[in-house]
PDB file of C-alpha atoms in Angstrom:
ATOM      1  CA  UNK A  62      16.402 -40.283 -89.755  1.00 77.00           C
ATOM      2  CA  UNK A  63      17.786 -37.713 -92.126  1.00 90.00           C
ATOM      3  CA  UNK A  64      16.300 -34.622 -93.685  1.00 95.00           C
ATOM      4  CA  UNK A  65      17.466 -33.127 -96.962  1.00 97.00           C
ATOM      5  CA  UNK A  66      16.772 -29.402 -97.285  1.00 98.00           C
ATOM      6  CA  UNK A  67      16.560 -27.885-100.767  1.00 98.00           C
ATOM      7  CA  UNK A  68      17.009 -24.143-100.246  1.00 98.00           C
ATOM      8  CA  UNK A  69      16.380 -21.395-102.778  1.00 97.00           C
ATOM      9  CA  UNK A  70      17.134 -17.789-101.868  1.00 98.00           C
ATOM     10  CA  UNK A  71      15.511 -15.103-104.003  1.00 95.00           C
ATOM     11  CA  UNK A  72      17.171 -11.712-103.686  1.00 86.00           C
ATOM     12  CA  UNK A  73      20.185 -10.516-101.749  1.00 94.00           C
ATOM     13  CA  UNK A  74      18.371  -9.325 -98.605  1.00 97.00           C
ATOM     14  CA  UNK A  75      18.432 -12.701 -96.836  1.00 97.00           C
ATOM     15  CA  UNK A  76      22.166 -13.270 -97.370  1.00 96.00           C
ATOM     16  CA  UNK A  77      22.986  -9.666 -96.479  1.00 97.00           C
ATOM     17  CA  UNK A  78      20.991  -9.859 -93.239  1.00 97.00           C
ATOM     18  CA  UNK A  79      22.019 -13.434 -92.380  1.00 97.00           C
ATOM     19  CA  UNK A  80      25.326 -14.555 -93.939  1.00 96.00           C
ATOM     20  CA  UNK A  81      24.914 -18.081 -92.449  1.00 97.00           C
ATOM     21  CA  UNK A  82      21.279 -18.405 -93.549  1.00 98.00           C
ATOM     22  CA  UNK A  83      21.829 -21.790 -95.259  1.00 97.00           C
ATOM     23  CA  UNK A  84      23.147 -23.355 -92.058  1.00 98.00           C
ATOM     24  CA  UNK A  85      20.377 -21.743 -89.988  1.00 98.00           C
ATOM     25  CA  UNK A  86      17.608 -23.108 -92.228  1.00 98.00           C
ATOM     26  CA  UNK A  87      19.079 -26.618 -92.305  1.00 98.00           C
ATOM     27  CA  UNK A  88      19.573 -26.663 -88.523  1.00 98.00           C
ATOM     28  CA  UNK A  89      16.029 -25.436 -87.837  1.00 98.00           C
ATOM     29  CA  UNK A  90      14.399 -27.805 -90.324  1.00 98.00           C
ATOM     30  CA  UNK A  91      16.354 -30.798 -89.029  1.00 97.00           C
ATOM     31  CA  UNK A  92      15.559 -29.959 -85.401  1.00 97.00           C
ATOM     32  CA  UNK A  93      11.835 -29.749 -86.204  1.00 97.00           C
ATOM     33  CA  UNK A  94      11.903 -32.983 -88.220  1.00 96.00           C
ATOM     34  CA  UNK A  95      13.664 -34.942 -85.493  1.00 95.00           C
ATOM     35  CA  UNK A  96      11.520 -33.594 -82.636  1.00 95.00           C
ATOM     36  CA  UNK A  97       8.204 -33.562 -84.499  1.00 94.00           C
ATOM     37  CA  UNK A  98       8.360 -36.941 -86.230  1.00 92.00           C
ATOM     38  CA  UNK A  99       7.192 -38.857 -83.162  1.00 90.00           C
ATOM     39  CA  UNK A 100       4.035 -40.278 -81.588  1.00 83.00           C
ATOM     40  CA  UNK A 101       0.888 -39.727 -83.655  1.00 81.00           C
ATOM     41  CA  UNK A 102       2.990 -37.842 -86.215  1.00 84.00           C
ATOM     42  CA  UNK A 103       5.597 -40.589 -86.716  1.00 87.00           C
ATOM     43  CA  UNK A 104       6.117 -41.198 -90.421  1.00 84.00           C
ATOM     44  CA  UNK A 105       7.508 -44.627 -91.415  1.00 86.00           C
ATOM     45  CA  UNK A 106      10.489 -43.370 -93.390  1.00 89.00           C
ATOM     46  CA  UNK A 107      14.241 -43.196 -92.889  1.00 88.00           C
ATOM     47  CA  UNK A 108      14.665 -39.950 -94.791  1.00 91.00           C
ATOM     48  CA  UNK A 109      12.655 -36.963 -95.933  1.00 94.00           C
ATOM     49  CA  UNK A 110      13.053 -33.881 -98.071  1.00 96.00           C
ATOM     50  CA  UNK A 111      11.745 -30.341 -97.694  1.00 97.00           C
ATOM     51  CA  UNK A 112      11.959 -27.410-100.066  1.00 98.00           C
ATOM     52  CA  UNK A 113      12.461 -23.935 -98.572  1.00 98.00           C
ATOM     53  CA  UNK A 114      12.105 -20.675-100.476  1.00 96.00           C
ATOM     54  CA  UNK A 115      13.400 -17.509 -98.844  1.00 97.00           C
ATOM     55  CA  UNK A 116      11.794 -14.694-100.785  1.00 95.00           C
ATOM     56  CA  UNK A 117      10.129 -11.318-100.288  1.00 94.00           C
ATOM     57  CA  UNK A 118       6.715 -10.004 -99.301  1.00 92.00           C
ATOM     58  CA  UNK A 119       5.654  -9.434-102.907  1.00 88.00           C
ATOM     59  CA  UNK A 120       6.180 -13.086-103.832  1.00 87.00           C
ATOM     60  CA  UNK A 121       4.380 -14.382-100.756  1.00 85.00           C
ATOM     61  CA  UNK A 122       1.538 -11.928-101.358  1.00 78.00           C
ATOM     62  CA  UNK A 123       1.179 -12.901-105.022  1.00 60.00           C
ATOM     63  CA  UNK A 124      -1.896 -14.921-104.100  1.00 62.00           C
ATOM     64  CA  UNK A 125      -4.254 -14.723-101.167  1.00 57.00           C
ATOM     65  CA  UNK A 126      -3.848 -17.888 -99.101  1.00 63.00           C
ATOM     66  CA  UNK A 127      -6.486 -18.909 -96.567  1.00 60.00           C
ATOM     67  CA  UNK A 128      -8.394 -15.722 -97.468  1.00 67.00           C
ATOM     68  CA  UNK A 129      -5.569 -13.496 -96.210  1.00 68.00           C
ATOM     69  CA  UNK A 130      -4.900 -10.778 -98.786  1.00 70.00           C
ATOM     70  CA  UNK A 131      -1.568  -9.565 -97.428  1.00 75.00           C
ATOM     71  CA  UNK A 132       1.915 -10.963 -97.083  1.00 78.00           C
ATOM     72  CA  UNK A 133       2.422 -13.382 -94.218  1.00 84.00           C
ATOM     73  CA  UNK A 134       5.652 -14.493 -92.602  1.00 91.00           C
ATOM     74  CA  UNK A 135       5.630 -18.184 -93.572  1.00 92.00           C
ATOM     75  CA  UNK A 136       3.567 -20.437 -95.805  1.00 90.00           C
ATOM     76  CA  UNK A 137       3.672 -24.232 -95.733  1.00 91.00           C
ATOM     77  CA  UNK A 138       2.400 -26.499 -98.485  1.00 90.00           C
ATOM     78  CA  UNK A 139       2.304 -30.126 -97.357  1.00 90.00           C
ATOM     79  CA  UNK A 140       2.884 -32.834 -99.937  1.00 89.00           C
ATOM     80  CA  UNK A 141       0.814 -35.253 -97.851  1.00 78.00           C
ATOM     81  CA  UNK A 142      -2.677 -33.825 -97.510  1.00 71.00           C
ATOM     82  CA  UNK A 143      -4.576 -37.098 -97.368  1.00 67.00           C
ATOM     83  CA  UNK A 144      -4.142 -39.951 -94.897  1.00 69.00           C
ATOM     84  CA  UNK A 145      -4.550 -42.446 -97.767  1.00 68.00           C
ATOM     85  CA  UNK A 146      -1.615 -41.123 -99.816  1.00 72.00           C
ATOM     86  CA  UNK A 147       1.255 -43.591-100.180  1.00 75.00           C
ATOM     87  CA  UNK A 148       4.325 -42.876 -98.096  1.00 82.00           C
ATOM     88  CA  UNK A 149       7.595 -43.563 -99.867  1.00 84.00           C
ATOM     89  CA  UNK A 150      11.182 -43.259 -98.726  1.00 87.00           C
ATOM     90  CA  UNK A 151      12.562 -40.623 -99.063  1.00 88.00           C
ATOM     91  CA  UNK A 152       9.385 -38.733 -98.269  1.00 90.00           C
ATOM     92  CA  UNK A 153       8.812 -35.339 -99.846  1.00 93.00           C
ATOM     93  CA  UNK A 154       7.324 -33.343 -96.962  1.00 94.00           C
ATOM     94  CA  UNK A 155       6.444 -30.257 -99.001  1.00 95.00           C
ATOM     95  CA  UNK A 156       7.376 -26.639 -99.463  1.00 96.00           C
ATOM     96  CA  UNK A 157       7.920 -23.668 -97.165  1.00 96.00           C
ATOM     97  CA  UNK A 158       8.095 -20.031 -98.275  1.00 95.00           C
ATOM     98  CA  UNK A 159       9.261 -17.222 -95.966  1.00 96.00           C
ATOM     99  CA  UNK A 160       8.869 -13.489 -96.667  1.00 95.00           C
ATOM    100  CA  UNK A 161      11.871 -11.346 -95.770  1.00 97.00           C
ATOM    101  CA  UNK A 162      10.270  -7.972 -94.993  1.00 96.00           C
ATOM    102  CA  UNK A 163       7.526  -9.417 -92.793  1.00 95.00           C
ATOM    103  CA  UNK A 164       9.989 -11.675 -90.969  1.00 97.00           C
ATOM    104  CA  UNK A 165      12.396  -8.799 -90.299  1.00 97.00           C
ATOM    105  CA  UNK A 166       9.601  -6.431 -89.201  1.00 97.00           C
ATOM    106  CA  UNK A 167       8.121  -9.016 -86.821  1.00 96.00           C
ATOM    107  CA  UNK A 168      11.551  -9.700 -85.336  1.00 96.00           C
ATOM    108  CA  UNK A 169      12.075  -5.981 -84.710  1.00 97.00           C
ATOM    109  CA  UNK A 170       8.576  -5.660 -83.182  1.00 95.00           C
ATOM    110  CA  UNK A 171       9.280  -8.617 -80.880  1.00 94.00           C
ATOM    111  CA  UNK A 172      12.780  -7.317 -80.067  1.00 94.00           C
ATOM    112  CA  UNK A 173      14.425 -10.536 -81.222  1.00 95.00           C
ATOM    113  CA  UNK A 174      16.978 -11.254 -83.911  1.00 96.00           C
ATOM    114  CA  UNK A 175      15.936 -11.883 -87.490  1.00 97.00           C
ATOM    115  CA  UNK A 176      17.923 -15.129 -87.280  1.00 97.00           C
ATOM    116  CA  UNK A 177      15.987 -16.283 -84.224  1.00 97.00           C
ATOM    117  CA  UNK A 178      12.661 -15.432 -85.793  1.00 97.00           C
ATOM    118  CA  UNK A 179      13.548 -17.197 -89.059  1.00 98.00           C
ATOM    119  CA  UNK A 180      14.639 -20.257 -87.063  1.00 98.00           C
ATOM    120  CA  UNK A 181      11.228 -20.293 -85.362  1.00 98.00           C
ATOM    121  CA  UNK A 182       9.359 -19.850 -88.654  1.00 98.00           C
ATOM    122  CA  UNK A 183      11.224 -22.757 -90.260  1.00 98.00           C
ATOM    123  CA  UNK A 184      10.472 -24.952 -87.234  1.00 98.00           C
ATOM    124  CA  UNK A 185       6.809 -23.903 -87.419  1.00 97.00           C
ATOM    125  CA  UNK A 186       6.662 -24.611 -91.152  1.00 97.00           C
ATOM    126  CA  UNK A 187       8.249 -28.056 -90.919  1.00 97.00           C
ATOM    127  CA  UNK A 188       5.890 -29.049 -88.112  1.00 97.00           C
ATOM    128  CA  UNK A 189       2.965 -28.099 -90.365  1.00 95.00           C
ATOM    129  CA  UNK A 190       4.388 -30.309 -93.117  1.00 94.00           C
ATOM    130  CA  UNK A 191       4.564 -33.250 -90.700  1.00 92.00           C
ATOM    131  CA  UNK A 192       0.916 -32.767 -89.728  1.00 91.00           C
ATOM    132  CA  UNK A 193       0.798 -30.420 -86.747  1.00 94.00           C
ATOM    133  CA  UNK A 194      -1.624 -27.510 -86.857  1.00 93.00           C
ATOM    134  CA  UNK A 195      -3.218 -24.873 -84.657  1.00 91.00           C
ATOM    135  CA  UNK A 196      -6.840 -25.053 -85.779  1.00 91.00           C
ATOM    136  CA  UNK A 197      -8.087 -25.882 -82.271  1.00 94.00           C
ATOM    137  CA  UNK A 198      -6.848 -24.633 -78.908  1.00 95.00           C
ATOM    138  CA  UNK A 199      -5.634 -28.136 -77.996  1.00 95.00           C
ATOM    139  CA  UNK A 200      -3.745 -28.536 -81.279  1.00 94.00           C
ATOM    140  CA  UNK A 201      -2.250 -25.059 -80.920  1.00 94.00           C
ATOM    141  CA  UNK A 202      -1.096 -25.822 -77.367  1.00 95.00           C
ATOM    142  CA  UNK A 203       0.547 -29.072 -78.523  1.00 95.00           C
ATOM    143  CA  UNK A 204       2.299 -27.414 -81.470  1.00 96.00           C
ATOM    144  CA  UNK A 205       3.449 -24.396 -79.448  1.00 96.00           C
ATOM    145  CA  UNK A 206       4.812 -26.627 -76.668  1.00 96.00           C
ATOM    146  CA  UNK A 207       6.857 -28.560 -79.208  1.00 97.00           C
ATOM    147  CA  UNK A 208       8.117 -25.338 -80.834  1.00 97.00           C
ATOM    148  CA  UNK A 209       9.145 -23.986 -77.416  1.00 97.00           C
ATOM    149  CA  UNK A 210      11.004 -27.243 -76.671  1.00 97.00           C
ATOM    150  CA  UNK A 211      12.844 -27.190 -80.027  1.00 98.00           C
ATOM    151  CA  UNK A 212      13.780 -23.525 -79.649  1.00 97.00           C
ATOM    152  CA  UNK A 213      15.003 -24.056 -76.070  1.00 97.00           C
ATOM    153  CA  UNK A 214      17.208 -26.947 -77.227  1.00 97.00           C
ATOM    154  CA  UNK A 215      18.775 -24.455 -79.631  1.00 97.00           C
ATOM    155  CA  UNK A 216      19.313 -21.710 -77.051  1.00 95.00           C
ATOM    156  CA  UNK A 217      16.275 -19.576 -77.900  1.00 94.00           C
ATOM    157  CA  UNK A 218      13.597 -18.077 -75.713  1.00 92.00           C
ATOM    158  CA  UNK A 219       9.909 -18.940 -75.722  1.00 93.00           C
ATOM    159  CA  UNK A 220       8.352 -16.824 -78.500  1.00 91.00           C
ATOM    160  CA  UNK A 221       4.916 -17.126 -76.915  1.00 89.00           C
ATOM    161  CA  UNK A 222       5.899 -15.470 -73.602  1.00 84.00           C
ATOM    162  CA  UNK A 223       4.519 -11.977 -73.176  1.00 67.00           C
TER     163      UNK A 223
END
């Protein structure tokens, strides 16, 4: 199973902060795709594509999503929203947008690296595109456990530990 990542970087802040940001995004997205595309979330395709936009708070805040009128760290827009939609190979999973200022601020608040936080946000976003969510406590526990597993495989700590 392969994942193609189309990455667009708006502004110089991402590259200045993270010179290897392209590799980081591809590694995180691929790790999430491989770990998340299993069980009830197994999609019958050999390859998939995801589009990632690294941008700023202003772009992410341009519209209020889910009734939240402020910038958020990551937004995911799944291409497959309906169980009856045809699944073709390669499968377009959808789009992810990440806001630089919010991501950097959250990383500083959590005393982690911006790279580590971005890695987690990309993993989180890809899992949403596959079909995971955190609307119920049970769904949140399942998604968080998978995120923790993916991050650990990549040498990162549990972001949900207090």
